[in-house]
Amino acid sequence: PELVEWCQKELENDSRQLRRWQILVTGKPENTREENRACARALAKWLNAVAHQDLLDGFSLSMLKGGDYVPEMRFLLPAEGVDTRRLWQICAEHAPEGIKPAKPDENWNWSGYLTGSLDLLFRAANKRYYVLDYKSNHLGTQATDYKPERLCAEVFGSHRYDLQYLLYSLALMRYLRAARPDDSFHDIYEKQYGGVIYMFLRGVGSQEGQPYGLYCERPQFAIIEKLDKLFGANIGRIAAVDRQEQ
C-alpha cells in the first residue's frame, strides 16, 4: 500500500510522467481518477517485481544494504592502439555455441579513452561484485518472449550487447584491481568478480517463478585477460568518477 501511495503521489506531481504512464498502462492520454489509481498500482506491482526478482541464489535488489551498491558509476578505460578487428574476434570467441554475432560495419584502430557508466554496481551476499544493466527493449507481448534463449539472441544481435558487457566486465575488473594492487588479476577474478546481469524490464515478473527477463553472464577469465591486453594493460588503470556510495 505504501508503494502504491508513493507511485500515485509521484505521478500526480509530474504531469509529463503521468501522461506517459497513462498511455503505457491504459492506452489513453486522458483517464479518470480511478484509472490513474490503476496506473499507479500497475507501476507499483512492476517495481515490486523488479526489486524482488531472484538474481542469483535467492538474492534480489531488495536485499541490498547501504555501502553495497553504486548507481550510475561512470568510468574511463584508457586505450592505446586498439584494433577493432581483434576486438570483434575476442567477442566471437566468447559467443555461445550456435550463436553467430552480428558483424560490424567497419574496422579501425584507435587510442584514447572509452567512457561509460554502469547502471548499477553491487556486491551480493556472496561478496562478489556484479554489474546490472537495465534494458527496456520490447521483444513481444508474451512472457515467453523474454525467455533466456530469446534474450541470448537479442544480446548477440545488432545491438551487440555482448561487446557492451565485456567492456563492463573489463571496467569492473580494473576497478577491483586498482583497489587491490597486490593481488593478481586472476585472483581478483576468482575471489571478487561476479559477472554481468542484463535485466530486460518488460519481462521481469511476467510469469511467477520463471527467470524471464534476465540474462546473466560471467565471461571466462581468459576473455577478460585478452581484453585487458588489447586495451593496453600497462598504460593505466580504470578511472572511476562520480562514485557515490549509497
Short mmCIF file of C-alpha atoms in Angstrom, two decimals:
data_model
loop_
_atom_site.label_atom_id
_atom_site.label_comp_id
_atom_site.label_asym_id
_atom_site.label_seq_id
_atom_site.Cartn_x
_atom_site.Cartn_y
_atom_site.Cartn_z
CA PRO A 1 0.00 0.00 0.00
CA GLU A 2 2.79 2.48 0.82
CA LEU A 3 4.41 1.86 -2.55
CA VAL A 4 1.09 2.45 -4.31
CA GLU A 5 0.62 5.73 -2.45
CA TRP A 6 4.15 6.80 -3.34
CA CYS A 7 3.61 5.99 -7.03
CA GLN A 8 0.31 7.84 -7.04
CA LYS A 9 1.88 10.91 -5.45
CA GLU A 10 4.85 10.90 -7.84
CA LEU A 11 2.62 10.58 -10.88
CA GLU A 12 0.31 13.36 -9.75
CA ASN A 13 3.28 15.66 -9.13
CA ASP A 14 4.78 15.05 -12.55
CA SER A 15 2.19 15.60 -15.28
CA ARG A 16 4.58 14.58 -18.05
CA GLN A 17 5.39 11.24 -16.43
CA LEU A 18 1.72 10.74 -15.57
CA ARG A 19 0.77 11.16 -19.21
CA ARG A 20 3.45 8.69 -20.29
CA TRP A 21 2.30 6.06 -17.81
CA GLN A 22 -1.34 6.63 -18.66
CA ILE A 23 -0.65 5.85 -22.31
CA LEU A 24 1.52 2.85 -21.43
CA VAL A 25 -0.91 1.26 -18.97
CA THR A 26 -4.33 2.25 -20.35
CA GLY A 27 -3.53 3.16 -23.95
CA LYS A 28 -5.21 6.55 -23.49
CA PRO A 29 -3.74 10.01 -22.80
CA GLU A 30 -6.68 11.06 -20.61
CA ASN A 31 -8.00 8.98 -17.74
CA THR A 32 -10.34 9.13 -14.76
CA ARG A 33 -9.03 9.30 -11.22
CA GLU A 34 -9.71 5.61 -10.76
CA GLU A 35 -7.80 4.82 -13.96
CA ASN A 36 -4.89 6.89 -12.66
CA ARG A 37 -5.05 4.87 -9.47
CA ALA A 38 -4.93 1.66 -11.51
CA CYS A 39 -1.92 3.05 -13.36
CA ALA A 40 -0.15 3.66 -10.06
CA ARG A 41 -0.98 0.16 -8.88
CA ALA A 42 0.37 -1.36 -12.09
CA LEU A 43 3.58 0.63 -11.66
CA ALA A 44 3.88 -0.39 -8.00
CA LYS A 45 3.39 -4.07 -8.88
CA TRP A 46 6.06 -3.85 -11.56
CA LEU A 47 8.56 -2.05 -9.29
CA ASN A 48 7.94 -4.66 -6.60
CA ALA A 49 8.64 -7.45 -9.11
CA VAL A 50 11.89 -5.78 -10.18
CA ALA A 51 13.02 -5.25 -6.57
CA HIS A 52 12.27 -8.84 -5.54
CA GLN A 53 13.35 -10.66 -8.70
CA ASP A 54 15.69 -13.53 -7.82
CA LEU A 55 19.01 -12.57 -9.41
CA LEU A 56 21.25 -15.31 -8.01
CA ASP A 57 20.66 -17.95 -5.38
CA GLY A 58 17.76 -16.12 -3.79
CA PHE A 59 19.42 -12.70 -3.79
CA SER A 60 17.40 -9.70 -5.00
CA LEU A 61 17.85 -5.94 -5.23
CA SER A 62 15.56 -5.53 -2.22
CA MET A 63 18.28 -7.12 -0.08
CA LEU A 64 20.96 -4.55 -0.89
CA LYS A 65 22.26 -2.54 2.05
CA GLY A 66 23.91 0.86 2.21
CA GLY A 67 27.52 0.71 1.04
CA ASP A 68 26.91 -2.38 -1.11
CA TYR A 69 25.95 -0.61 -4.32
CA VAL A 70 26.78 2.35 -6.53
CA PRO A 71 24.21 3.54 -9.12
CA GLU A 72 25.30 5.13 -12.38
CA MET A 73 29.00 4.72 -11.72
CA ARG A 74 30.89 6.36 -14.54
CA PHE A 75 34.22 5.01 -15.75
CA LEU A 76 37.07 5.71 -18.14
CA LEU A 77 39.01 2.97 -19.88
CA PRO A 78 42.34 4.10 -21.35
CA ALA A 79 43.15 2.50 -24.68
CA GLU A 80 46.19 2.51 -26.92
CA GLY A 81 46.17 1.19 -30.48
CA VAL A 82 43.04 -0.92 -30.11
CA ASP A 83 42.46 -2.99 -33.24
CA THR A 84 38.70 -3.38 -33.55
CA ARG A 85 39.12 -6.44 -35.75
CA ARG A 86 40.81 -8.16 -32.82
CA LEU A 87 38.10 -6.82 -30.51
CA TRP A 88 35.35 -8.41 -32.60
CA GLN A 89 37.36 -11.63 -32.77
CA ILE A 90 37.51 -11.81 -28.98
CA CYS A 91 33.75 -11.26 -28.84
CA ALA A 92 33.22 -14.08 -31.34
CA GLU A 93 35.34 -16.41 -29.21
CA HIS A 94 33.03 -15.71 -26.30
CA ALA A 95 29.75 -16.34 -28.17
CA PRO A 96 27.76 -19.45 -27.16
CA GLU A 97 27.80 -22.41 -29.50
CA GLY A 98 25.34 -21.97 -32.35
CA ILE A 99 25.22 -18.17 -31.98
CA LYS A 100 26.67 -16.02 -34.76
CA PRO A 101 27.11 -12.44 -33.53
CA ALA A 102 26.11 -9.64 -35.90
CA LYS A 103 29.11 -8.45 -37.90
CA PRO A 104 30.42 -4.88 -37.52
CA ASP A 105 30.17 -2.50 -40.45
CA GLU A 106 33.79 -1.36 -40.34
CA ASN A 107 37.13 -1.80 -38.62
CA TRP A 108 39.67 0.72 -37.37
CA ASN A 109 42.45 1.32 -34.86
CA TRP A 110 42.00 3.88 -32.12
CA SER A 111 43.59 5.29 -29.00
CA GLY A 112 42.19 7.46 -26.24
CA TYR A 113 39.61 6.90 -23.55
CA LEU A 114 36.40 4.91 -23.60
CA THR A 115 33.83 6.38 -21.24
CA GLY A 116 30.58 4.94 -19.98
CA SER A 117 28.52 4.29 -16.89
CA LEU A 118 27.31 1.19 -15.09
CA ASP A 119 23.58 1.29 -14.34
CA LEU A 120 24.25 -0.45 -11.05
CA LEU A 121 27.37 -1.90 -9.44
CA PHE A 122 26.55 -4.03 -6.42
CA ARG A 123 28.08 -6.51 -4.02
CA ALA A 124 25.93 -9.55 -3.38
CA ALA A 125 25.71 -11.72 -0.30
CA ASN A 126 28.47 -13.95 -1.71
CA LYS A 127 30.83 -10.90 -1.53
CA ARG A 128 31.26 -10.83 -5.31
CA TYR A 129 30.69 -7.71 -7.40
CA TYR A 130 28.17 -7.57 -10.24
CA VAL A 131 27.17 -5.13 -12.93
CA LEU A 132 23.43 -4.86 -13.51
CA ASP A 133 22.21 -3.17 -16.68
CA TYR A 134 18.56 -2.29 -17.30
CA LYS A 135 17.09 -2.86 -20.77
CA SER A 136 13.71 -1.59 -21.95
CA ASN A 137 13.67 -3.50 -25.27
CA HIS A 138 10.20 -4.53 -26.46
CA LEU A 139 10.56 -8.14 -27.61
CA GLY A 140 6.88 -9.04 -27.62
CA THR A 141 3.74 -9.13 -25.50
CA GLN A 142 4.05 -12.68 -24.17
CA ALA A 143 6.06 -13.78 -21.14
CA THR A 144 7.87 -16.35 -23.27
CA ASP A 145 9.24 -13.55 -25.46
CA TYR A 146 11.64 -12.87 -22.59
CA LYS A 147 12.92 -16.39 -22.01
CA PRO A 148 16.71 -16.73 -21.58
CA GLU A 149 17.23 -18.20 -25.05
CA ARG A 150 15.32 -15.32 -26.65
CA LEU A 151 17.35 -12.84 -24.68
CA CYS A 152 20.57 -14.53 -25.77
CA ALA A 153 19.65 -13.91 -29.41
CA GLU A 154 18.93 -10.27 -28.58
CA VAL A 155 22.23 -9.83 -26.75
CA PHE A 156 24.28 -11.11 -29.69
CA GLY A 157 22.13 -9.38 -32.31
CA SER A 158 22.52 -5.99 -33.95
CA HIS A 159 22.80 -4.18 -30.59
CA ARG A 160 25.95 -6.17 -29.74
CA TYR A 161 25.25 -6.14 -26.03
CA ASP A 162 27.91 -8.85 -25.74
CA LEU A 163 30.58 -6.25 -26.52
CA GLN A 164 28.98 -3.92 -24.00
CA TYR A 165 29.03 -6.38 -21.12
CA LEU A 166 32.58 -7.49 -21.93
CA LEU A 167 33.71 -3.87 -21.67
CA TYR A 168 31.71 -3.50 -18.46
CA SER A 169 33.48 -6.59 -17.14
CA LEU A 170 36.87 -5.14 -18.02
CA ALA A 171 35.95 -1.86 -16.33
CA LEU A 172 34.84 -3.69 -13.18
CA MET A 173 37.94 -5.89 -13.10
CA ARG A 174 40.27 -2.91 -13.48
CA TYR A 175 38.35 -1.07 -10.78
CA LEU A 176 38.79 -4.00 -8.40
CA ARG A 177 42.45 -4.31 -9.34
CA ALA A 178 43.02 -0.65 -8.51
CA ALA A 179 41.62 -1.31 -5.03
CA ARG A 180 43.77 -4.44 -4.55
CA PRO A 181 47.07 -3.76 -6.36
CA ASP A 182 48.89 -6.58 -4.56
CA ASP A 183 46.51 -9.26 -5.86
CA SER A 184 46.90 -10.88 -9.25
CA PHE A 185 44.33 -10.20 -11.94
CA HIS A 186 43.33 -13.86 -11.84
CA ASP A 187 42.89 -13.90 -8.05
CA ILE A 188 40.63 -10.86 -8.27
CA TYR A 189 38.53 -12.66 -10.89
CA GLU A 190 38.24 -15.79 -8.78
CA LYS A 191 37.51 -14.07 -5.47
CA GLN A 192 35.61 -10.88 -6.32
CA TYR A 193 34.27 -10.77 -9.87
CA GLY A 194 30.68 -11.98 -10.07
CA GLY A 195 29.55 -11.18 -13.60
CA VAL A 196 27.00 -9.15 -15.51
CA ILE A 197 23.21 -9.24 -15.28
CA TYR A 198 21.01 -7.77 -18.01
CA MET A 199 17.51 -7.09 -16.74
CA PHE A 200 15.01 -6.77 -19.58
CA LEU A 201 12.41 -4.90 -17.57
CA ARG A 202 9.38 -5.68 -19.72
CA GLY A 203 9.80 -9.37 -18.98
CA VAL A 204 10.56 -9.22 -15.25
CA GLY A 205 7.69 -10.60 -13.20
CA SER A 206 5.73 -11.60 -16.30
CA GLN A 207 5.43 -15.16 -15.03
CA GLU A 208 5.93 -16.02 -11.38
CA GLY A 209 8.69 -18.49 -10.65
CA GLN A 210 10.36 -18.07 -14.04
CA PRO A 211 13.64 -16.17 -14.71
CA TYR A 212 12.05 -14.33 -17.61
CA GLY A 213 13.68 -11.01 -18.38
CA LEU A 214 17.11 -11.96 -17.04
CA TYR A 215 20.28 -12.64 -18.98
CA CYS A 216 23.24 -13.47 -16.73
CA GLU A 217 26.81 -13.98 -17.85
CA ARG A 218 30.22 -14.48 -16.25
CA PRO A 219 32.77 -14.30 -19.06
CA GLN A 220 35.77 -16.59 -18.69
CA PHE A 221 38.91 -15.05 -17.24
CA ALA A 222 40.83 -15.72 -20.47
CA ILE A 223 38.43 -13.44 -22.38
CA ILE A 224 38.76 -10.57 -19.90
CA GLU A 225 42.53 -11.00 -19.84
CA LYS A 226 42.66 -10.72 -23.64
CA LEU A 227 40.62 -7.53 -23.48
CA ASP A 228 42.91 -6.14 -20.79
CA LYS A 229 45.93 -6.73 -23.00
CA LEU A 230 44.16 -5.37 -26.08
CA PHE A 231 43.37 -2.13 -24.28
CA GLY A 232 46.93 -1.82 -23.03
CA ALA A 233 47.19 -3.42 -19.62
CA ASN A 234 50.21 -1.30 -18.70
CA ILE A 235 49.12 2.18 -19.82
CA GLY A 236 46.90 2.98 -16.86
CA ARG A 237 44.11 1.95 -14.55
CA ILE A 238 40.39 2.47 -14.75
CA ALA A 239 39.40 5.95 -13.57
CA ALA A 240 36.02 5.95 -11.85
CA VAL A 241 34.30 9.30 -11.38
CA ASP A 242 31.14 10.42 -9.64
CA ARG A 243 31.34 7.41 -7.37
CA GLN A 244 28.80 7.82 -4.59
CA GLU A 245 28.22 5.07 -2.07
CA GLN A 246 24.57 4.52 -1.23
#
